[in-house]
Coordinates of C-alpha atoms in Angstrom, one line a residue:
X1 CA -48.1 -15.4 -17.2
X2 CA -51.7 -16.3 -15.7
X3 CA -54.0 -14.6 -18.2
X4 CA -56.8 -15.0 -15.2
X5 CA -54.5 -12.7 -13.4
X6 CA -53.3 -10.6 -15.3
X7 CA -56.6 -9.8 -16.7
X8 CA -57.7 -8.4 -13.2
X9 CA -54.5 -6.6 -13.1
X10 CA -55.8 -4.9 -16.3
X11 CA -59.4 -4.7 -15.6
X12 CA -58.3 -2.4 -12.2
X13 CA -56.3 -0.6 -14.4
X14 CA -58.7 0.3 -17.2
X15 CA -62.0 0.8 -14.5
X16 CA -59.3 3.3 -12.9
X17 CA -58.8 5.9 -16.0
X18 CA -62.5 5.0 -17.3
X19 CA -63.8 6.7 -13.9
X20 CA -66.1 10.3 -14.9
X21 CA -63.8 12.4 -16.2
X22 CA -60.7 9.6 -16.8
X23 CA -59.0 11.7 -14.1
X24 CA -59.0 8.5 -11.8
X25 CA -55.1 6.9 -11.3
X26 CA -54.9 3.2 -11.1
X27 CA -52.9 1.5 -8.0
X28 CA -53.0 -1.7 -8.1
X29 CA -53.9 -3.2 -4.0
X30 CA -52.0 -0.5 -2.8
X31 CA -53.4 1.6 0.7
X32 CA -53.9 4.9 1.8
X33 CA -50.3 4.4 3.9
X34 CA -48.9 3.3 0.6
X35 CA -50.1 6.0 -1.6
X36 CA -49.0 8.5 0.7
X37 CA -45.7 7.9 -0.3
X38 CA -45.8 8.9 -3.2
X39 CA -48.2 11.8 -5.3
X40 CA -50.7 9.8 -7.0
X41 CA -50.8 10.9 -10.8
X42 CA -53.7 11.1 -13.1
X43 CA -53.9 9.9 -16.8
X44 CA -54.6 12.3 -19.4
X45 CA -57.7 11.8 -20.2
X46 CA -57.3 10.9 -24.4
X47 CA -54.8 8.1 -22.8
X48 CA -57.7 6.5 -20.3
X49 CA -60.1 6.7 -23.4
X50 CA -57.7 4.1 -25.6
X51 CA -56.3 2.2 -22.9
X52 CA -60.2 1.8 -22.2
X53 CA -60.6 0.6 -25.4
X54 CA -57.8 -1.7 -25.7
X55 CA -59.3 -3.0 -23.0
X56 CA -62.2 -3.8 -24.5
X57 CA -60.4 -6.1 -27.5
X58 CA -58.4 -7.6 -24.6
X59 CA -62.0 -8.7 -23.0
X60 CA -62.9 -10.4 -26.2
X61 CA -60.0 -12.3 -26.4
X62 CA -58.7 -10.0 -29.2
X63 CA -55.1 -9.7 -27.2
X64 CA -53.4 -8.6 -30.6
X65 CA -55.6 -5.9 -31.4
X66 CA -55.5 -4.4 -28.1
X67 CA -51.8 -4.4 -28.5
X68 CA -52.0 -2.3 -31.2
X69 CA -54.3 0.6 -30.0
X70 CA -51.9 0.4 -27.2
X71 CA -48.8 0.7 -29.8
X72 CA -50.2 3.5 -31.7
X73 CA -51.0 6.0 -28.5
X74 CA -48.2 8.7 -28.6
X75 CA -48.1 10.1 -25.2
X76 CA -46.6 12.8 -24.3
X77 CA -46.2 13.3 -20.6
X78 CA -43.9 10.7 -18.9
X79 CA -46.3 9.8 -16.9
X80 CA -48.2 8.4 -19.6
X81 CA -45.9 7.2 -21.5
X82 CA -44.9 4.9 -18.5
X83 CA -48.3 4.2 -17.9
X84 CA -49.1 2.9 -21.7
X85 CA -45.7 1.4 -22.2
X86 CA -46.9 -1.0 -18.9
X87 CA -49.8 -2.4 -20.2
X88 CA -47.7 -2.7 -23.4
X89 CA -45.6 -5.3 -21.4
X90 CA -49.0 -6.7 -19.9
X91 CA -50.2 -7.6 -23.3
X92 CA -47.2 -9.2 -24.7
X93 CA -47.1 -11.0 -21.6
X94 CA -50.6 -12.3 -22.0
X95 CA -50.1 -13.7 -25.1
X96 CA -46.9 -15.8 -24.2
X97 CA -43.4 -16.2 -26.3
X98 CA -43.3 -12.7 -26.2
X99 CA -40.9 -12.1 -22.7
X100 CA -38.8 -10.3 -24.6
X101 CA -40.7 -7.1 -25.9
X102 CA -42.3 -7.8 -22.2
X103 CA -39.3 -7.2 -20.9
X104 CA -38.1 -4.3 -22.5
X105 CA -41.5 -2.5 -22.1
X106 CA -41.6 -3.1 -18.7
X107 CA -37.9 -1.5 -18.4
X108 CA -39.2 1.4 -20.1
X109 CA -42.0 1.7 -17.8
X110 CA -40.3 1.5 -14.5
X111 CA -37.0 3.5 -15.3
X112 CA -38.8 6.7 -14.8
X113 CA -39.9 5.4 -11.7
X114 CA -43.0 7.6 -11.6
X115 CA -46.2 5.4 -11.8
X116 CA -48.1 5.1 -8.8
X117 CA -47.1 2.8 -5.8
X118 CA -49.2 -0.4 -6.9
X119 CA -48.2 -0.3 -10.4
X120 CA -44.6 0.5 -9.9
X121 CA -44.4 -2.4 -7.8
X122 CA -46.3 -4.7 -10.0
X123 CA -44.2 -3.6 -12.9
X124 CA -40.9 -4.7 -11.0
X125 CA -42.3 -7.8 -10.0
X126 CA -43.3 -8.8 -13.5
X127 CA -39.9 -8.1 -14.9
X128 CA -38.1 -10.5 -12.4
X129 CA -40.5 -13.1 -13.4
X130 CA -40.1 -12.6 -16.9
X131 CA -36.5 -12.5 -16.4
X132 CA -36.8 -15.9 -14.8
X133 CA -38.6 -17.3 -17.3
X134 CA -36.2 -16.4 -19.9
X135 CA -33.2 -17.4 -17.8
X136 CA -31.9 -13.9 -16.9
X137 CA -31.5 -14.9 -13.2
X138 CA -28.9 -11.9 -12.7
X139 CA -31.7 -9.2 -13.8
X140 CA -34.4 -10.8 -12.1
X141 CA -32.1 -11.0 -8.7
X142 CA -31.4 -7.7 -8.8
X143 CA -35.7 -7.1 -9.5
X144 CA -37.1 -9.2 -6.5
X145 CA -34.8 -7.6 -4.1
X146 CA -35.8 -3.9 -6.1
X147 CA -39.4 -5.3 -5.4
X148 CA -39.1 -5.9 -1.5
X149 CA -36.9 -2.5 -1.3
X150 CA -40.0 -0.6 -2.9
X151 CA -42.7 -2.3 -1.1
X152 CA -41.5 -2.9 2.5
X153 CA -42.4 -6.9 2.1
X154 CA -40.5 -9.6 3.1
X155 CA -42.2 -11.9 0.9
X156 CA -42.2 -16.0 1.1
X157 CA -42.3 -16.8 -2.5
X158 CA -40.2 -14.3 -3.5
X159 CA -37.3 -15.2 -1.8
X160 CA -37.8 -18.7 -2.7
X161 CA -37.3 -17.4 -6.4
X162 CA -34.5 -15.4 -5.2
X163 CA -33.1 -18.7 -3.8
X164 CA -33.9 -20.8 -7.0
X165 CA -32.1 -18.2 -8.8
X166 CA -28.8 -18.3 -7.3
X167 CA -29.3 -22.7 -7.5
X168 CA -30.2 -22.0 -11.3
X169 CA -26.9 -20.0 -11.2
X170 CA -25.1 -22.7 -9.5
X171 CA -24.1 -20.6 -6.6
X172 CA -25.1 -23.3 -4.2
X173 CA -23.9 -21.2 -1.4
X174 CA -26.2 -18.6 -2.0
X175 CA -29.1 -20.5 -1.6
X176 CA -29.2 -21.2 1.9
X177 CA -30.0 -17.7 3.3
X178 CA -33.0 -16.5 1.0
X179 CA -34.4 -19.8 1.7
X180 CA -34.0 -19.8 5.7
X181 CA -35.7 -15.8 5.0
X182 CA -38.3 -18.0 2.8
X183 CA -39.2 -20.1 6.0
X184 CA -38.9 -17.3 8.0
X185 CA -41.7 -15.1 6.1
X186 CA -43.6 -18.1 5.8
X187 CA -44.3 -18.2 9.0
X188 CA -47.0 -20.4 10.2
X189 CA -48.0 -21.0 6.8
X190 CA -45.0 -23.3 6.0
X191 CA -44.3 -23.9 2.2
X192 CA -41.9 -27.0 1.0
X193 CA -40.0 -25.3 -1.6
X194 CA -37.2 -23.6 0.8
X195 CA -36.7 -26.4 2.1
X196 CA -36.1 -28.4 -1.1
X197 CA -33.9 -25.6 -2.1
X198 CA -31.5 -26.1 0.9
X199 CA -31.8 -30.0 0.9
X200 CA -30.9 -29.7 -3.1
X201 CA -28.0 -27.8 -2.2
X202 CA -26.4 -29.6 0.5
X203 CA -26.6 -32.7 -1.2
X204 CA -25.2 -31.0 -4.6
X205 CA -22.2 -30.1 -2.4
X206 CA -21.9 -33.4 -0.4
X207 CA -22.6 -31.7 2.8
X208 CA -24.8 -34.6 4.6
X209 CA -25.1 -33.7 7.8
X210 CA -26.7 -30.8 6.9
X211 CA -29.0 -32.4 4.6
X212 CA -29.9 -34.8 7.2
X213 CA -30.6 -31.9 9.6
X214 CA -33.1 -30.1 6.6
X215 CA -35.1 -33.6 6.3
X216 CA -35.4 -34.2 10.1
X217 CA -37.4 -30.9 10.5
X218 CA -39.5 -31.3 7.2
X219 CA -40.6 -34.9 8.1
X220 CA -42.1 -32.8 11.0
X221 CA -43.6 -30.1 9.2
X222 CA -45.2 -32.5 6.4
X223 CA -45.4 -36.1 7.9
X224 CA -47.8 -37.0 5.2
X225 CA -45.5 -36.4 2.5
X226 CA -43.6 -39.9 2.0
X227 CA -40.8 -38.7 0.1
X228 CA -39.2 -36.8 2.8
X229 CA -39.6 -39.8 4.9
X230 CA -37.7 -42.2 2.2
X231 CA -35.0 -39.7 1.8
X232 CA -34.4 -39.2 5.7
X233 CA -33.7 -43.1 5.9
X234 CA -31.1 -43.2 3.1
X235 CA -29.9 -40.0 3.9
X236 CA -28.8 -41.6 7.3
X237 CA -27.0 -44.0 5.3
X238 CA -24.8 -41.3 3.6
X239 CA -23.6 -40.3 7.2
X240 CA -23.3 -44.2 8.5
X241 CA -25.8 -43.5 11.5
X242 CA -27.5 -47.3 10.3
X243 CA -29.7 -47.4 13.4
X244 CA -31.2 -44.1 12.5
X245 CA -32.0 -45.5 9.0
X246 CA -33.6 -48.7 9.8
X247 CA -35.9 -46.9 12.1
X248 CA -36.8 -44.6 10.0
X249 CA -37.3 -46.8 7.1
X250 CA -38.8 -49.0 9.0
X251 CA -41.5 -46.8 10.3
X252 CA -42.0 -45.2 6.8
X253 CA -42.5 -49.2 5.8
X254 CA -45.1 -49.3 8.2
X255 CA -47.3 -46.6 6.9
X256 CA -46.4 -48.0 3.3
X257 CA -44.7 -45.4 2.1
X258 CA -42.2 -47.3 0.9
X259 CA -43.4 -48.5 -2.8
X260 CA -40.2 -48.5 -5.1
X261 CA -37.5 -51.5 -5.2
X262 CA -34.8 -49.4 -4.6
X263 CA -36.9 -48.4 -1.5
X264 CA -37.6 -51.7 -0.4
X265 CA -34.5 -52.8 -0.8
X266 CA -32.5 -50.1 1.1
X267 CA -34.6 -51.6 3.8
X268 CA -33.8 -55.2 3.3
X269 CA -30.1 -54.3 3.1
X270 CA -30.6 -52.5 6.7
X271 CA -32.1 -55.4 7.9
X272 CA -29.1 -57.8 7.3
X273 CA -26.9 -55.2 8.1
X274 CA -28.2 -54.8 11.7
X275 CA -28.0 -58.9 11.9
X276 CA -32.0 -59.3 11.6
X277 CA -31.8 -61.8 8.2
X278 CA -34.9 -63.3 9.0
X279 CA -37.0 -59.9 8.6
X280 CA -35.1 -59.0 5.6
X281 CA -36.0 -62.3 4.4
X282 CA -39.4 -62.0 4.9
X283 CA -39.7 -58.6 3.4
X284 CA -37.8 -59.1 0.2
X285 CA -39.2 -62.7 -0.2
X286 CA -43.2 -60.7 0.5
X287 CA -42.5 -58.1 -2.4
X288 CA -41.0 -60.6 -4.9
X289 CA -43.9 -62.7 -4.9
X290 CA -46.3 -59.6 -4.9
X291 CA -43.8 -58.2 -8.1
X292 CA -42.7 -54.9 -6.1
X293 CA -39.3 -56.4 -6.3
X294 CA -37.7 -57.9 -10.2
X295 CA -37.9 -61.8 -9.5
X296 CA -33.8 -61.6 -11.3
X297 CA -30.6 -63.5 -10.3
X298 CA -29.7 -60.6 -7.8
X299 CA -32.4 -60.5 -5.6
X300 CA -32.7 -64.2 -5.6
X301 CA -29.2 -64.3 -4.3
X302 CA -29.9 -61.9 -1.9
X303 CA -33.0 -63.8 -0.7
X304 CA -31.3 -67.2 -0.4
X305 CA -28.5 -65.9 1.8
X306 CA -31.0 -63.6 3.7
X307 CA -32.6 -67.2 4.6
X308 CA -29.2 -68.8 5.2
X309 CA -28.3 -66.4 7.5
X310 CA -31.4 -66.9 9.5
X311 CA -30.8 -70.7 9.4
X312 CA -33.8 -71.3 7.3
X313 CA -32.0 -74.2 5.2
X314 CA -34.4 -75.4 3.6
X315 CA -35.7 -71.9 2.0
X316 CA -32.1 -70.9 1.8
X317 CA -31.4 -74.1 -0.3
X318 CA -34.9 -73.8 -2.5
X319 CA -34.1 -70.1 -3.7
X320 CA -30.8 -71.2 -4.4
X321 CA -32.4 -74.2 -6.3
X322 CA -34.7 -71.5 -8.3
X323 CA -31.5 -69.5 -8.8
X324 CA -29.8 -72.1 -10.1
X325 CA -32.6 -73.1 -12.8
X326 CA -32.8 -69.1 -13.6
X327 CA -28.6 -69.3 -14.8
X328 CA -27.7 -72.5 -14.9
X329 CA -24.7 -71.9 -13.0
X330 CA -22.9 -74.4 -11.1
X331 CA -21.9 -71.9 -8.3
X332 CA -25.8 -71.9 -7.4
X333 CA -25.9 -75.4 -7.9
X334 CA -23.2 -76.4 -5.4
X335 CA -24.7 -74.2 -2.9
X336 CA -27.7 -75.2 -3.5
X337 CA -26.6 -79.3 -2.8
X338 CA -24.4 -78.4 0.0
X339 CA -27.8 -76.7 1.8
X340 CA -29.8 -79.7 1.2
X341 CA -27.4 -81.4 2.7
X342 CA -26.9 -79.6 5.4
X343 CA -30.9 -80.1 5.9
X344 CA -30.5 -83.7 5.6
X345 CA -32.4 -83.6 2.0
X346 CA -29.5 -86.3 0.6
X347 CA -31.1 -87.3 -2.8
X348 CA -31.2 -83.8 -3.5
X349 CA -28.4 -82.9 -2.3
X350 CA -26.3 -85.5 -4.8
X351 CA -28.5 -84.4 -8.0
X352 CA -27.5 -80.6 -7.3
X353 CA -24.1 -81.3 -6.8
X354 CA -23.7 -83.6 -9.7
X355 CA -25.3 -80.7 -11.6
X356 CA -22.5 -78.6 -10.5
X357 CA -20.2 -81.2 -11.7
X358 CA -21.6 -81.6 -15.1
X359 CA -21.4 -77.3 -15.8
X360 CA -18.1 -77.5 -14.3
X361 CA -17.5 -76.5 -11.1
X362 CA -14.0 -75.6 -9.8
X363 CA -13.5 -76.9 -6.3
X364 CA -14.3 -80.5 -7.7
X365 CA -12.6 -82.6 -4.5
X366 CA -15.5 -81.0 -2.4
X367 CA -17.9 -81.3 -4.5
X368 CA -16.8 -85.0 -4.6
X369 CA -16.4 -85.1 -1.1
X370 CA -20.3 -83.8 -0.1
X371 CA -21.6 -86.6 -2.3
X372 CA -20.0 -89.3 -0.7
X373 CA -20.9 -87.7 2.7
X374 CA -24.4 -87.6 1.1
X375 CA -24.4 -91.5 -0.6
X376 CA -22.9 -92.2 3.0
X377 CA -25.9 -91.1 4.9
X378 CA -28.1 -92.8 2.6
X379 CA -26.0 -96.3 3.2
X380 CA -25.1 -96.4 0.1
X381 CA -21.7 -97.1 0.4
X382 CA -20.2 -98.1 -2.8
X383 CA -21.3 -94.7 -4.4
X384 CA -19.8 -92.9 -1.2
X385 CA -16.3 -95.0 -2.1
X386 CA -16.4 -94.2 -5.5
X387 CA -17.1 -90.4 -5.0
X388 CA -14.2 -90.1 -2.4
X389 CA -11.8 -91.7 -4.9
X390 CA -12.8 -89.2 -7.1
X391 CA -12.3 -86.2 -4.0
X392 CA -8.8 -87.4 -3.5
X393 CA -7.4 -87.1 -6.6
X394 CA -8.0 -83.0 -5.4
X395 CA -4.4 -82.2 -3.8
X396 CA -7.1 -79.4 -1.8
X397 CA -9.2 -82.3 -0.6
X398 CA -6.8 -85.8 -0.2
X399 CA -6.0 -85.5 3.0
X400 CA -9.7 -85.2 3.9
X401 CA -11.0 -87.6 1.4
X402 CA -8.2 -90.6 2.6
X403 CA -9.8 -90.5 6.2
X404 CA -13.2 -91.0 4.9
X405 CA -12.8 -93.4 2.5
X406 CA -11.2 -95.4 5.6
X407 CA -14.3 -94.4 7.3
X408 CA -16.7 -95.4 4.5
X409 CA -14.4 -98.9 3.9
X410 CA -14.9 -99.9 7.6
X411 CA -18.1 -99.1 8.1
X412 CA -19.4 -100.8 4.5
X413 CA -17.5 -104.0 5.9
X414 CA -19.1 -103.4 9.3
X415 CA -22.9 -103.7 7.5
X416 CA -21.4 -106.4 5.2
X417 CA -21.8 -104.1 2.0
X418 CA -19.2 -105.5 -0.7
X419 CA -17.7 -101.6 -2.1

């Protein structure tokens, strides 16, 4: 509890009974309307005098010795006794770890139910916090609603604690409509917490659409606040609507709210999902090299076939070449010769896929086969025989590999190359 505040709370009280006479009642921010409702009743004056002076320890930071002139008044009208046994509940409050005598205080003071308007009211109030704090959501359920009963308020923050109650309960169900009544009382004044209460809670219970339809009107209420935005996007991914997602992630890109690599690469993902590879290329190739994204195996392999896709070869065939180096698999290293020759990089292409060869690649007759294609281009043609011999001995590849080694014999006799 906010010593700051509950010193005011205090201070009120103690300025009330230390009036001429200590025939003053304290109530607490209540009004004329408010007081009318009930009979405002007066302190005995011998009670004023050591509440007075417990206040006086409490001002000097002497919170312990205040609680005990307040323990050792014996008062004997109820009213007094409720109006001691609250401060009791202040000061145990004050100094912290002590909810529990709070708590039972604070019981005692408001079961009578005689204090005055403002400090009734207080007193319930404090209860159902303390009985958050120490986890008694039931009591402190019942307390807020007591609260707004007895004062007439339909009060923001209080039903937002009435609504984090029933989560902390896990009665998901029950948190929708004290947090719509939180937004509601809010008014213009909006707050965030309801409607992280009702996002939390559809998601808890898988009900996206829902979720989606919270984080489409709090993107409007707080644009500036980036998480919503993020969410929004891959919340539109739960429910499949993929165009929704890229635009919005897109958009939150754009005014860099995106900084996490799971962020980024929701986006990326969206990219070559809508068939744009070259942007999500660009993107996840941009925050790899600024180290937004892990320079791993994964992401490389997502960034070479983000460039294959676009039919950038040669980048395509250079990450897988990085990749490659990074495992030292032959998987990256056939892809990676097949590319470069593709792009017409032969040399290369014939050191990669030997490379392949060498760690012991599976599909060996192509392997075999894209050399001699690749010696071929380069006129050399008694490698390109020898690699084809080699491809059909594959059963996969024979048939293939017997019409270009005819190919490669004729046109090696053609040029006058003895094979």
């Amino acid at each position: 509890m906010n010593k700051i505040i509950l010193s005011l709370v205090v201070a009120a009280s103690v300025t009330a009974v230390q009036l001429p006479l200590a025939t003053a009642a304290f109530a607490a921010g209540a009004g004329a309307e408010e007081k009318a409702k009930r009979p405002t009743q007066l302190v005995g004056p011998s009670v004023g005098k050591k509440v007075g002076a417990a206040f006086e320890l409490y001002s000097a930071d002497d919170i312990p010795g205040a609680l005990q002139v307040l323990l050792d008044i014996e008062a004997k009208k109820d009213y007094d006794k409720a109006y001691v046994n609250r401060f009791i509940a202040i000061m145990y409050a004050t100094m912290g770890k002590k909810e529990e005598e709070a708590i039972k205080y604070l019981e005692l003071a408001i079961k009578p139910d005689i204090l005055n308007e403002g400090d009734h009211g207080e007193a319930i109030k404090l209860l159902a916090d303390l009985q958050m704090q120490t986890q008694k959501y039931r009591g402190a359920l019942e307390n807020y609603k007591a609260w707004m009963d007895f004062t007439g308020k339909s009060d923001g923050e209080t039903w937002v604690k009435i609504a984090n109650a029933h989560y902390s309960l896990k009665e998901l169900d029950k948190v929708i409509a004290p947090a719509d009544k939180a937004i509601a009382a809010f008014g213009d004044k909006q707050s965030q917490n309801p409607y992280i209460l009702k996002l939390t809670s559809y998601y808890e219970r898988k009900m996206f659409k829902e979720a989606v339809k919270v984080l489409e009107t709090t993107v409007q209420l707080f644009p500036d606040t980036k998480t919503y935005w993020v969410q929004l996007g891959q919340f539109y991914t739960l429910v499949e609507d993929y165009d929704k997602a890229l635009a919005t992630l897109d958009l939150a890109y754009k005014q860099g709210y995106l900084e996490k690599e799971s962020e980024i690469k929701v986006l990326v993902s969206l990219y070559a999902q809508k068939a744009i590879p070259y942007k999500s290329a660009t993107l996840l190739e941009k925050h790899i090299a600024a180290g937004t994204v892990k320079r791993d195996d994964k992401n490389l392999t997502i960034l070479a076939n983000s460039w294959h896709a676009a039919q950038h070869i040669d980048k395509a065939a250079k990450y897988y070449g990085e990749l490659a180096k990074m495992t030292n698999e032959a998987k990256h290293y056939s892809k990676q010769g097949m590319l470069l020759k593709q792009d017409e990089q032969f040399k290369s292409s014939i050191v990669a896929l030997n490379k392949a060869l060498e760690l012991g690649i599976e599909n060996k007759g192509q392997i075999y086969m894209s050399i001699a294609e690749s010696h071929f281009y380069l006129e050399q043609y008694k490698q390109a025989h020898n690699a084809i011999q080699k491809a059909m001995d594959d059963p996969k590849t024979k048939k293939a590999a017997r019409g270009w080694a005819g190919f490669i014999k004729d046109t090696a006799k053609r040029k006058k190359v003895s094979i």
